[in-house]
């Protein structure tokens, strides 16, 4: 560097110095929550995602909460992050969706679920898609079409179970929820060649969703991207068929989601494809895990099995006397203890562990600063397994939901129960999920005795999964 350049550089530095100092003085010092940022780039992601039993919050969360409290800072998924195990902050996040916080899933999730996936989109597009999903799973739909379908598909799976034969309960639960979703979304009947081909492509797709996002030859992620393409081609063909039918004035296939969306929304084909795929994903994986968890928890609590049997025998007896065959909405409403079992399964098993958000404004909460652009992770599982929210949280205790959860915890309310998230992104399928679990339990408990055929345990990968698929054997009952 020549002398004249050096002088010029020094002069600019001297002139800029007061401005730099003034700017630094004006920047208020941030009071970030305590915590560590870990290694460059990876941060603490590896520790945070380390597999652990689903009924625990894992070592990472345990150690961090013990050291820093329920709100701490970290660096996760390549970004600075605030992690919240605090029920109040989680509610604050949900209630300020779109105002202070926004959904922000890692790019790899968008890459595989699609950029128009409901779990990824924000703003007006999210509002429009949410309206479609809510309409699809409205109360009226649940009481009429869906209740019948849920019962039919539950019986189809349960009636195929062979006495004393070892099989994967998780696979069976997946079969049930998959068949139900593809029937309601695409009018596909179970075990038809089309449904089977879609199920096969979907299984490969799912392996990629839960794998490391490495788009290299032979990886699960690459295979999943290929399966995504196969699934989208399949849905596209269905869309073309429907459009032809609609043009031809055919009203026959009005009642599945695909026809409804094509007739009643202005979404582009690409958006419809991603919406359908995201509903299939959101509606199939979650409730099948919840059913598997119920099958896993119940044998360890014979008193709950007994009480369930009494409740469902009573419903079945009343129906027989009235000459009814199919379950009605009133029958479902009478399944009070079953509802406690469903709540307790969701609380202890935590199907969805945590959610991805980011701060879209600078936020101050309980004296801490949450800077704009930082990731914010409300950890639902940490609230559900916190002894200050739920007495003896590790215990499977359906009776804690008596009197609307008044035994939920030392705060005396079930306010801290958030398995379906909250606010503007509250699970659109929560009522369908509860219906599926309860109806499945109804026919299971009346017709079968089951036990675990091999030791297995639900693990968080971070998706909840049983490493051996939850092997069970069943004996048929004739209780009714
Ligand atoms: C036990 C079963 C289920 C659990 C625990 C569950 C949990 C959740 C959670 C926590 C969210 C919030 C995601 C976020 O805020 O980022 C969510 C969203 C969603 N869920 Fe579920 N879910 C279940 C079953 C279902 C079912 C059966 C469907 C049916 C299609 C469904 C459809 C959806 C949809 C469409 C959304 C996105 C809502 C929105 O962004 O507005 N879910 N679910």
Short mmCIF file of C-alpha atoms and ligand atoms in Angstrom, two decimals:
data_model
loop_
_atom_site.label_atom_id
_atom_site.label_comp_id
_atom_site.label_asym_id
_atom_site.label_seq_id
_atom_site.Cartn_x
_atom_site.Cartn_y
_atom_site.Cartn_z
CA UNK A 1 0.00 0.00 0.00
CA UNK A 2 1.51 3.42 -0.94
CA UNK A 3 1.92 6.16 1.68
CA UNK A 4 -0.81 8.31 0.20
CA UNK A 5 -3.32 5.39 0.34
CA UNK A 6 -2.31 4.64 3.93
CA UNK A 7 -2.82 8.30 4.92
CA UNK A 8 -6.19 8.41 3.22
CA UNK A 9 -7.24 5.21 5.00
CA UNK A 10 -6.12 6.55 8.40
CA UNK A 11 -7.89 9.87 7.77
CA UNK A 12 -11.18 8.10 6.92
CA UNK A 13 -10.85 5.96 10.04
CA UNK A 14 -10.30 9.04 12.24
CA UNK A 15 -13.31 10.78 10.67
CA UNK A 16 -15.50 7.68 11.00
CA UNK A 17 -14.47 6.92 14.60
CA UNK A 18 -16.90 9.34 16.32
CA UNK A 19 -19.77 7.96 14.23
CA UNK A 20 -18.82 4.36 15.10
CA UNK A 21 -18.58 5.24 18.81
CA UNK A 22 -21.89 7.13 18.74
CA UNK A 23 -23.58 4.18 17.02
CA UNK A 24 -22.12 1.70 19.53
CA UNK A 25 -23.22 3.83 22.45
CA UNK A 26 -26.76 4.08 21.02
CA UNK A 27 -27.06 0.30 20.62
CA UNK A 28 -28.66 -0.77 23.90
CA UNK A 29 -26.99 -3.77 25.45
CA UNK A 30 -29.17 -6.81 24.83
CA UNK A 31 -30.18 -8.93 27.75
CA UNK A 32 -30.22 -12.26 25.97
CA UNK A 33 -31.29 -15.35 27.91
CA UNK A 34 -28.36 -17.33 29.34
CA UNK A 35 -26.91 -20.19 27.32
CA UNK A 36 -24.10 -21.16 24.98
CA UNK A 37 -23.85 -20.91 21.23
CA UNK A 38 -21.68 -24.04 20.78
CA UNK A 39 -19.56 -24.72 17.69
CA UNK A 40 -19.54 -22.48 14.63
CA UNK A 41 -22.24 -23.47 12.10
CA UNK A 42 -23.46 -26.69 13.77
CA UNK A 43 -23.91 -24.88 17.07
CA UNK A 44 -25.55 -27.29 19.49
CA UNK A 45 -27.79 -29.02 16.94
CA UNK A 46 -26.23 -32.46 17.37
CA UNK A 47 -26.82 -32.47 21.13
CA UNK A 48 -30.32 -31.04 20.74
CA UNK A 49 -31.33 -33.74 18.24
CA UNK A 50 -29.67 -36.67 20.03
CA UNK A 51 -32.27 -39.52 20.17
CA UNK A 52 -33.90 -40.09 23.56
CA UNK A 53 -36.96 -41.91 24.98
CA UNK A 54 -40.20 -40.13 24.04
CA UNK A 55 -41.37 -39.95 27.65
CA UNK A 56 -38.33 -37.83 28.57
CA UNK A 57 -37.04 -34.49 27.33
CA UNK A 58 -33.55 -35.88 26.68
CA UNK A 59 -30.23 -35.06 28.28
CA UNK A 60 -29.65 -31.86 26.33
CA UNK A 61 -32.87 -30.22 27.51
CA UNK A 62 -32.50 -31.57 31.06
CA UNK A 63 -28.98 -30.20 31.44
CA UNK A 64 -29.73 -26.86 29.80
CA UNK A 65 -32.88 -26.24 31.84
CA UNK A 66 -31.03 -27.18 35.04
CA UNK A 67 -28.20 -24.80 34.18
CA UNK A 68 -29.94 -21.86 32.51
CA UNK A 69 -33.64 -22.13 33.32
CA UNK A 70 -36.63 -22.70 31.06
CA UNK A 71 -35.65 -20.04 28.53
CA UNK A 72 -32.15 -20.24 27.12
CA UNK A 73 -30.17 -19.24 24.06
CA UNK A 74 -28.37 -21.62 21.76
CA UNK A 75 -27.41 -22.04 18.14
CA UNK A 76 -29.58 -24.60 16.34
CA UNK A 77 -30.17 -25.58 12.73
CA UNK A 78 -27.50 -23.12 11.65
CA UNK A 79 -29.06 -20.09 13.35
CA UNK A 80 -28.99 -18.34 16.72
CA UNK A 81 -32.00 -19.57 18.67
CA UNK A 82 -34.04 -19.07 21.82
CA UNK A 83 -35.32 -22.37 23.23
CA UNK A 84 -38.43 -22.23 25.39
CA UNK A 85 -39.53 -24.87 27.89
CA UNK A 86 -41.66 -22.17 29.48
CA UNK A 87 -45.44 -22.65 29.17
CA UNK A 88 -46.12 -18.90 29.35
CA UNK A 89 -43.61 -18.03 26.63
CA UNK A 90 -44.95 -20.83 24.42
CA UNK A 91 -48.46 -19.42 24.75
CA UNK A 92 -47.12 -15.92 24.08
CA UNK A 93 -45.47 -17.24 20.88
CA UNK A 94 -48.68 -18.93 19.69
CA UNK A 95 -50.82 -15.90 20.46
CA UNK A 96 -48.52 -13.60 18.50
CA UNK A 97 -48.22 -15.69 15.34
CA UNK A 98 -47.83 -13.34 12.39
CA UNK A 99 -47.38 -10.31 14.68
CA UNK A 100 -44.16 -11.02 16.57
CA UNK A 101 -43.34 -14.55 15.43
CA UNK A 102 -43.58 -16.46 12.21
CA UNK A 103 -43.38 -20.10 11.27
CA UNK A 104 -39.84 -20.89 10.12
CA UNK A 105 -39.03 -24.51 9.34
CA UNK A 106 -35.52 -25.41 8.12
CA UNK A 107 -34.99 -25.13 4.35
CA UNK A 108 -34.59 -28.92 4.06
CA UNK A 109 -38.20 -29.40 5.26
CA UNK A 110 -39.46 -26.92 2.64
CA UNK A 111 -37.29 -28.71 0.05
CA UNK A 112 -39.02 -31.99 0.65
CA UNK A 113 -42.56 -31.03 1.68
CA UNK A 114 -42.64 -28.33 -0.99
CA UNK A 115 -42.44 -24.56 -0.84
CA UNK A 116 -46.24 -24.34 -0.74
CA UNK A 117 -46.59 -26.85 2.07
CA UNK A 118 -49.01 -25.69 4.77
CA UNK A 119 -46.35 -26.20 7.40
CA UNK A 120 -44.06 -23.74 5.62
CA UNK A 121 -46.22 -20.98 4.08
CA UNK A 122 -46.97 -17.77 5.97
CA UNK A 123 -49.28 -14.76 5.56
CA UNK A 124 -52.22 -14.74 3.11
CA UNK A 125 -51.30 -18.05 1.49
CA UNK A 126 -51.30 -19.72 4.90
CA UNK A 127 -54.67 -18.14 5.71
CA UNK A 128 -56.22 -19.45 2.46
CA UNK A 129 -54.81 -22.95 2.84
CA UNK A 130 -55.81 -23.11 6.49
CA UNK A 131 -59.40 -22.20 5.53
CA UNK A 132 -59.40 -25.15 3.09
CA UNK A 133 -58.02 -27.55 5.71
CA UNK A 134 -60.52 -26.40 8.34
CA UNK A 135 -63.37 -26.75 5.89
CA UNK A 136 -62.22 -30.27 5.01
CA UNK A 137 -62.19 -31.27 8.68
CA UNK A 138 -65.12 -29.17 9.87
CA UNK A 139 -67.32 -30.36 12.68
CA UNK A 140 -70.10 -31.18 10.24
CA UNK A 141 -67.72 -33.31 8.14
CA UNK A 142 -66.45 -35.12 11.21
CA UNK A 143 -69.95 -35.95 12.47
CA UNK A 144 -71.15 -37.28 9.15
CA UNK A 145 -68.69 -38.58 6.56
CA UNK A 146 -65.54 -38.87 8.65
CA UNK A 147 -67.00 -40.71 11.65
CA UNK A 148 -68.31 -43.45 9.34
CA UNK A 149 -65.02 -43.63 7.44
CA UNK A 150 -62.95 -43.72 10.61
CA UNK A 151 -65.00 -46.62 11.96
CA UNK A 152 -64.93 -48.54 8.66
CA UNK A 153 -61.15 -48.19 8.30
CA UNK A 154 -60.48 -49.04 11.96
CA UNK A 155 -62.52 -52.25 11.60
CA UNK A 156 -60.82 -53.13 8.33
CA UNK A 157 -57.41 -53.08 10.02
CA UNK A 158 -58.47 -54.66 13.33
CA UNK A 159 -60.41 -57.49 11.65
CA UNK A 160 -57.30 -58.48 9.73
CA UNK A 161 -55.32 -59.15 12.93
CA UNK A 162 -54.57 -62.83 13.45
CA UNK A 163 -54.66 -64.42 16.88
CA UNK A 164 -51.24 -65.19 18.48
CA UNK A 165 -49.38 -63.88 15.45
CA UNK A 166 -46.60 -61.33 16.04
CA UNK A 167 -46.90 -58.13 13.97
CA UNK A 168 -45.92 -54.44 14.09
CA UNK A 169 -48.63 -52.38 15.76
CA UNK A 170 -47.08 -49.21 14.40
CA UNK A 171 -47.37 -50.49 10.80
CA UNK A 172 -51.02 -51.36 11.42
CA UNK A 173 -51.73 -47.92 12.89
CA UNK A 174 -50.06 -46.35 9.84
CA UNK A 175 -52.17 -48.50 7.54
CA UNK A 176 -55.31 -47.25 9.29
CA UNK A 177 -54.46 -43.53 9.16
CA UNK A 178 -53.02 -43.72 5.63
CA UNK A 179 -56.07 -45.51 4.22
CA UNK A 180 -58.32 -42.99 5.92
CA UNK A 181 -56.44 -39.96 4.59
CA UNK A 182 -56.14 -41.18 0.99
CA UNK A 183 -59.84 -42.04 0.99
CA UNK A 184 -60.82 -38.58 2.16
CA UNK A 185 -58.28 -36.66 0.11
CA UNK A 186 -58.21 -38.64 -3.15
CA UNK A 187 -61.11 -41.15 -2.90
CA UNK A 188 -58.69 -44.10 -3.02
CA UNK A 189 -59.93 -47.37 -1.59
CA UNK A 190 -57.50 -49.42 0.55
CA UNK A 191 -55.48 -52.22 -1.00
CA UNK A 192 -56.24 -51.18 -4.56
CA UNK A 193 -53.12 -51.13 -6.80
CA UNK A 194 -53.21 -47.32 -6.87
CA UNK A 195 -53.38 -47.00 -3.08
CA UNK A 196 -50.61 -49.58 -2.63
CA UNK A 197 -48.31 -47.83 -5.15
CA UNK A 198 -48.90 -44.51 -3.39
CA UNK A 199 -48.24 -46.07 0.01
CA UNK A 200 -44.92 -47.50 -1.22
CA UNK A 201 -43.76 -44.16 -2.62
CA UNK A 202 -44.91 -42.43 0.54
CA UNK A 203 -42.89 -44.78 2.79
CA UNK A 204 -39.67 -43.89 0.92
CA UNK A 205 -40.64 -40.23 1.05
CA UNK A 206 -41.08 -40.39 4.84
CA UNK A 207 -37.65 -41.97 5.35
CA UNK A 208 -36.17 -38.90 3.67
CA UNK A 209 -38.21 -36.45 5.73
CA UNK A 210 -36.66 -37.87 8.88
CA UNK A 211 -33.12 -38.23 7.47
CA UNK A 212 -30.21 -35.81 7.20
CA UNK A 213 -30.86 -33.46 4.25
CA UNK A 214 -27.97 -34.67 2.06
CA UNK A 215 -28.93 -34.55 -1.58
CA UNK A 216 -26.31 -37.07 -2.74
CA UNK A 217 -26.72 -40.25 -4.81
CA UNK A 218 -28.00 -43.15 -2.69
CA UNK A 219 -29.00 -41.08 0.37
CA UNK A 220 -32.45 -41.41 1.92
CA UNK A 221 -32.99 -37.70 1.27
CA UNK A 222 -32.26 -38.08 -2.49
CA UNK A 223 -34.57 -41.11 -2.69
CA UNK A 224 -37.26 -39.15 -0.88
CA UNK A 225 -36.99 -36.29 -3.35
CA UNK A 226 -37.50 -38.86 -6.14
CA UNK A 227 -40.52 -40.30 -4.31
CA UNK A 228 -41.89 -36.83 -3.84
CA UNK A 229 -41.78 -36.48 -7.62
CA UNK A 230 -43.57 -39.85 -8.08
CA UNK A 231 -46.28 -38.86 -5.57
CA UNK A 232 -46.76 -35.46 -7.15
CA UNK A 233 -47.08 -37.07 -10.63
CA UNK A 234 -49.72 -39.38 -9.19
CA UNK A 235 -51.70 -36.52 -7.65
CA UNK A 236 -51.28 -34.52 -10.85
CA UNK A 237 -52.87 -37.35 -12.86
CA UNK A 238 -55.77 -37.40 -10.40
CA UNK A 239 -56.12 -33.65 -10.79
CA UNK A 240 -56.33 -33.94 -14.55
CA UNK A 241 -58.99 -36.65 -14.25
CA UNK A 242 -60.99 -34.48 -11.85
CA UNK A 243 -60.72 -31.40 -14.05
CA UNK A 244 -62.06 -33.47 -16.97
CA UNK A 245 -64.92 -34.70 -14.81
CA UNK A 246 -65.70 -31.21 -13.53
CA UNK A 247 -65.74 -29.86 -17.11
CA UNK A 248 -68.03 -32.73 -18.07
CA UNK A 249 -70.42 -31.74 -15.26
CA UNK A 250 -69.73 -34.88 -13.19
CA UNK A 251 -70.68 -34.27 -9.57
CA UNK A 252 -69.85 -37.80 -8.45
CA UNK A 253 -66.53 -37.12 -6.72
CA UNK A 254 -67.54 -33.97 -4.91
CA UNK A 255 -66.83 -35.15 -1.45
CA UNK A 256 -63.07 -35.64 -1.49
CA UNK A 257 -60.64 -32.86 -0.73
CA UNK A 258 -59.06 -32.77 -4.18
CA UNK A 259 -62.35 -32.09 -5.96
CA UNK A 260 -63.36 -29.53 -3.38
CA UNK A 261 -60.09 -27.61 -3.75
CA UNK A 262 -60.25 -27.66 -7.55
CA UNK A 263 -63.78 -26.28 -7.53
CA UNK A 264 -63.58 -23.82 -4.66
CA UNK A 265 -60.09 -22.32 -4.58
CA UNK A 266 -57.85 -20.26 -6.80
CA UNK A 267 -54.70 -22.19 -5.97
CA UNK A 268 -52.30 -23.06 -8.79
CA UNK A 269 -51.65 -26.73 -9.60
CA UNK A 270 -48.29 -26.56 -7.83
CA UNK A 271 -49.94 -25.14 -4.71
CA UNK A 272 -52.70 -27.78 -4.74
CA UNK A 273 -50.07 -30.52 -5.03
CA UNK A 274 -48.08 -29.25 -2.06
CA UNK A 275 -51.24 -28.72 -0.01
CA UNK A 276 -52.42 -32.28 -0.64
CA UNK A 277 -49.01 -33.71 0.17
CA UNK A 278 -48.75 -31.69 3.38
CA UNK A 279 -52.21 -32.81 4.54
CA UNK A 280 -51.30 -36.41 3.83
CA UNK A 281 -48.12 -35.94 5.85
CA UNK A 282 -49.65 -33.97 8.76
CA UNK A 283 -52.68 -36.21 8.99
CA UNK A 284 -51.10 -39.61 8.67
CA UNK A 285 -47.82 -39.71 10.57
CA UNK A 286 -49.00 -37.95 13.71
CA UNK A 287 -52.16 -39.86 14.56
CA UNK A 288 -50.59 -43.24 13.72
CA UNK A 289 -47.81 -42.49 16.24
CA UNK A 290 -50.43 -41.46 18.81
CA UNK A 291 -52.33 -44.75 18.35
CA UNK A 292 -49.07 -46.72 18.69
CA UNK A 293 -48.26 -44.81 21.87
CA UNK A 294 -51.67 -45.67 23.35
CA UNK A 295 -51.06 -49.35 22.53
CA UNK A 296 -47.68 -49.05 24.21
CA UNK A 297 -48.79 -47.25 27.41
CA UNK A 298 -52.02 -49.13 28.11
CA UNK A 299 -50.71 -52.68 28.84
CA UNK A 300 -48.58 -51.18 31.62
CA UNK A 301 -51.74 -49.75 33.23
CA UNK A 302 -54.27 -52.64 33.61
CA UNK A 303 -56.65 -50.42 35.62
CA UNK A 304 -57.00 -48.10 32.64
CA UNK A 305 -57.59 -51.06 30.29
CA UNK A 306 -60.29 -52.33 32.65
CA UNK A 307 -62.02 -48.94 32.85
CA UNK A 308 -61.85 -48.53 29.08
CA UNK A 309 -63.42 -51.97 28.63
CA UNK A 310 -66.26 -51.09 30.96
CA UNK A 311 -66.90 -47.81 29.17
CA UNK A 312 -66.93 -49.35 25.70
CA UNK A 313 -68.91 -52.45 26.72
CA UNK A 314 -71.57 -50.15 28.09
CA UNK A 315 -71.72 -48.18 24.83
CA UNK A 316 -71.83 -51.42 22.79
CA UNK A 317 -74.56 -52.88 25.02
CA UNK A 318 -76.76 -49.78 24.71
CA UNK A 319 -76.33 -49.87 20.93
CA UNK A 320 -77.25 -53.53 20.73
CA UNK A 321 -80.40 -52.88 22.73
CA UNK A 322 -81.33 -49.98 20.48
CA UNK A 323 -80.65 -52.13 17.40
CA UNK A 324 -77.93 -49.70 16.22
CA UNK A 325 -74.91 -50.90 14.35
CA UNK A 326 -72.69 -47.96 13.47
CA UNK A 327 -71.22 -45.61 16.05
CA UNK A 328 -72.88 -42.19 16.28
CA UNK A 329 -71.54 -38.85 17.38
CA UNK A 330 -73.40 -39.28 20.68
CA UNK A 331 -71.61 -42.58 21.27
CA UNK A 332 -68.33 -40.81 20.66
CA UNK A 333 -69.27 -38.06 23.12
CA UNK A 334 -69.96 -40.71 25.76
CA UNK A 335 -66.37 -41.98 25.62
CA UNK A 336 -65.33 -39.84 28.57
CA UNK A 337 -62.60 -42.02 30.04
CA UNK A 338 -61.27 -42.70 26.54
CA UNK A 339 -60.81 -38.95 26.11
CA UNK A 340 -58.70 -38.88 29.26
CA UNK A 341 -56.63 -41.74 27.87
CA UNK A 342 -56.16 -39.83 24.60
CA UNK A 343 -55.05 -36.68 26.45
CA UNK A 344 -52.69 -38.62 28.67
CA UNK A 345 -51.17 -40.44 25.68
CA UNK A 346 -50.54 -37.13 23.93
CA UNK A 347 -49.14 -35.51 27.08
CA UNK A 348 -46.72 -38.28 27.96
CA UNK A 349 -45.82 -39.41 24.43
CA UNK A 350 -45.50 -35.95 22.84
CA UNK A 351 -46.02 -36.79 19.18
CA UNK A 352 -44.88 -33.31 18.10
CA UNK A 353 -41.93 -32.35 20.30
CA UNK A 354 -41.19 -28.76 19.35
CA UNK A 355 -42.10 -26.18 16.73
CA UNK A 356 -40.01 -23.88 14.55
CA UNK A 357 -40.61 -20.15 14.76
CA UNK A 358 -38.58 -16.99 14.24
CA UNK A 359 -38.93 -13.53 15.77
CA UNK A 360 -40.05 -11.02 13.14
CA UNK A 361 -39.59 -8.06 15.52
CA UNK A 362 -37.28 -7.28 18.41
CA UNK A 363 -39.12 -8.66 21.42
CA UNK A 364 -38.72 -8.24 25.16
CA UNK A 365 -40.15 -11.03 27.28
CA UNK A 366 -39.77 -11.54 31.06
CA UNK A 367 -36.80 -9.15 30.96
CA UNK A 368 -35.05 -11.05 28.14
CA UNK A 369 -34.44 -9.76 24.65
CA UNK A 370 -35.33 -11.90 21.67
CA UNK A 371 -33.69 -10.23 18.68
CA UNK A 372 -35.50 -9.99 15.34
CA UNK A 373 -34.46 -12.80 12.98
CA UNK A 374 -33.55 -15.26 15.74
CA UNK A 375 -35.05 -18.70 15.69
CA UNK A 376 -37.48 -19.43 18.52
CA UNK A 377 -38.31 -23.03 19.45
CA UNK A 378 -41.30 -23.64 21.73
CA UNK A 379 -40.68 -27.13 23.16
CA UNK A 380 -44.11 -28.64 23.82
CA UNK A 381 -42.69 -31.82 25.37
CA UNK A 382 -40.74 -29.86 27.99
CA UNK A 383 -43.96 -28.24 29.24
CA UNK A 384 -45.86 -31.55 29.33
CA UNK A 385 -43.10 -33.34 31.24
CA UNK A 386 -42.45 -30.52 33.70
CA UNK A 387 -43.38 -31.46 37.32
CA UNK A 388 -44.40 -27.86 38.00
CA UNK A 389 -47.13 -28.24 35.36
CA UNK A 390 -48.14 -31.90 35.81
CA UNK A 391 -47.85 -33.91 39.02
CA UNK A 392 -45.59 -36.98 38.57
CA UNK A 393 -45.23 -36.20 34.86
CA UNK A 394 -43.55 -39.53 34.02
CA UNK A 395 -46.61 -41.46 35.18
CA UNK A 396 -49.29 -42.59 32.70
CA UNK A 397 -52.27 -41.39 34.71
CA UNK A 398 -55.46 -40.85 32.66
CA UNK A 399 -57.36 -39.92 35.84
CA UNK A 400 -55.45 -36.64 36.04
CA UNK A 401 -57.84 -35.41 33.32
CA UNK A 402 -60.86 -35.87 35.57
CA UNK A 403 -62.83 -32.63 36.05
CA UNK A 404 -61.27 -31.16 32.96
CA UNK A 405 -57.74 -31.75 34.03
CA UNK A 406 -57.98 -30.26 37.50
CA UNK A 407 -55.37 -32.83 38.60
CA UNK A 408 -53.24 -31.90 35.62
CA UNK A 409 -50.71 -30.18 37.77
CA UNK A 410 -49.92 -28.06 40.72
CA UNK A 411 -51.37 -25.03 38.91
CA UNK A 412 -54.69 -26.88 38.98
CA UNK A 413 -55.53 -26.41 35.30
CA UNK A 414 -54.87 -28.14 32.01
CA UNK A 415 -53.90 -24.79 30.46
CA UNK A 416 -50.42 -26.04 29.91
CA UNK A 417 -51.53 -28.88 27.67
CA UNK A 418 -50.62 -27.97 24.08
CA UNK A 419 -50.08 -31.13 22.00
CA UNK A 420 -51.67 -29.45 18.97
CA UNK A 421 -49.78 -26.15 19.21
CA UNK A 422 -51.85 -22.99 19.48
CA UNK A 423 -52.99 -19.68 18.03
CA UNK A 424 -53.28 -19.14 14.29
CA UNK A 425 -51.51 -22.39 13.46
CA UNK A 426 -53.35 -24.63 15.92
CA UNK A 427 -53.55 -28.11 14.40
CA UNK A 428 -56.32 -28.15 11.79
CA UNK A 429 -56.80 -31.89 12.30
CA UNK A 430 -56.90 -32.03 16.12
CA UNK A 431 -60.55 -33.14 16.31
CA UNK A 432 -60.07 -35.71 13.57
CA UNK A 433 -56.99 -37.06 15.36
CA UNK A 434 -58.88 -37.46 18.65
CA UNK A 435 -61.77 -39.14 16.83
CA UNK A 436 -59.41 -41.59 15.08
CA UNK A 437 -57.68 -42.59 18.32
CA UNK A 438 -60.94 -42.99 20.28
CA UNK A 439 -62.74 -45.05 17.61
CA UNK A 440 -59.69 -47.25 17.11
CA UNK A 441 -59.53 -47.84 20.87
CA UNK A 442 -63.28 -48.61 20.96
CA UNK A 443 -63.02 -51.56 18.55
CA UNK A 444 -59.63 -52.65 19.82
CA UNK A 445 -60.67 -52.85 23.45
CA UNK A 446 -63.92 -54.67 22.65
CA UNK A 447 -62.34 -57.23 20.37
CA UNK A 448 -58.79 -57.83 21.48
CA UNK A 449 -56.44 -58.39 24.34
CA UNK A 450 -52.93 -57.40 23.30
CA UNK A 451 -49.45 -57.52 24.76
CA UNK A 452 -46.00 -56.40 23.65
CA UNK A 453 -44.32 -59.37 21.93
CA UNK A 454 -40.85 -57.86 22.29
CA UNK A 455 -39.40 -55.09 24.38
CA UNK A 456 -39.65 -51.84 22.41
CA UNK A 457 -39.78 -48.18 23.36
CA UNK A 458 -40.81 -44.92 21.69
CA UNK A 459 -37.79 -42.82 20.77
CA UNK A 460 -37.40 -39.25 19.54
CA UNK A 461 -35.34 -38.98 16.31
CA UNK A 462 -36.78 -36.12 16.55
CA UNK A 463 -39.91 -37.72 15.03
CA UNK A 464 -41.34 -40.21 17.52
CA UNK A 465 -40.81 -43.77 16.34
CA UNK A 466 -40.59 -47.31 17.74
CA UNK A 467 -37.26 -48.82 16.63
CA UNK A 468 -38.80 -52.32 16.28
CA UNK A 469 -42.19 -51.07 15.08
CA UNK A 470 -43.88 -52.04 18.38
CA UNK A 471 -44.33 -55.82 17.91
CA UNK A 472 -47.50 -57.15 19.57
CA UNK A 473 -49.58 -60.33 19.71
CA UNK A 474 -53.34 -60.37 20.18
CA UNK A 475 -56.04 -62.69 21.44
CA UNK A 476 -59.58 -62.26 20.21
CA UNK A 477 -62.23 -61.51 22.83
CA UNK A 478 -65.96 -62.09 22.72
CA UNK A 479 -67.02 -59.62 25.39
CA UNK A 480 -70.02 -57.89 23.92
C1 LIG B 1 -52.18 -36.79 17.39
C2 LIG B 1 -52.18 -36.29 16.21
C3 LIG B 1 -51.70 -34.90 15.85
C4 LIG B 1 -50.86 -34.06 16.53
C5 LIG B 1 -50.17 -34.29 17.86
C6 LIG B 1 -50.75 -32.85 15.72
C7 LIG B 1 -50.00 -31.76 16.09
C8 LIG B 1 -49.91 -30.61 15.33
C9 LIG B 1 -49.18 -29.44 15.74
C10 LIG B 1 -48.39 -29.28 17.02
C11 LIG B 1 -49.33 -28.51 14.77
C12 LIG B 1 -48.77 -27.09 14.77
C13 LIG B 1 -47.57 -26.94 13.86
C14 LIG B 1 -46.96 -25.55 13.99
O1 LIG B 1 -47.50 -24.71 14.68
O2 LIG B 1 -45.89 -25.32 13.39
C15 LIG B 1 -50.15 -29.10 13.74
C16 LIG B 1 -50.52 -28.46 12.59
C17 LIG B 1 -51.30 -29.03 11.62
N1 LIG B 1 -51.92 -30.26 11.66
FE1 LIG B 1 -51.79 -31.59 13.16
N2 LIG B 1 -51.51 -33.00 14.59
C18 LIG B 1 -52.12 -34.22 14.63
C19 LIG B 1 -52.99 -34.75 13.70
C20 LIG B 1 -53.39 -34.12 12.55
C21 LIG B 1 -54.32 -34.67 11.60
C22 LIG B 1 -55.06 -36.01 11.72
C23 LIG B 1 -54.41 -33.78 10.59
C24 LIG B 1 -55.28 -33.97 9.38
C25 LIG B 1 -54.95 -33.67 8.16
C26 LIG B 1 -53.56 -32.65 10.91
C27 LIG B 1 -53.39 -31.53 10.14
C28 LIG B 1 -52.64 -30.43 10.52
C29 LIG B 1 -52.50 -29.25 9.67
C30 LIG B 1 -53.15 -29.03 8.31
C31 LIG B 1 -51.66 -28.39 10.37
C32 LIG B 1 -51.20 -26.99 9.94
C33 LIG B 1 -52.12 -25.96 10.57
C34 LIG B 1 -51.74 -24.56 10.19
O3 LIG B 1 -50.58 -24.29 9.88
O4 LIG B 1 -52.64 -23.70 10.19
N3 LIG B 1 -52.96 -32.89 12.12
N4 LIG B 1 -50.50 -30.37 14.11
#
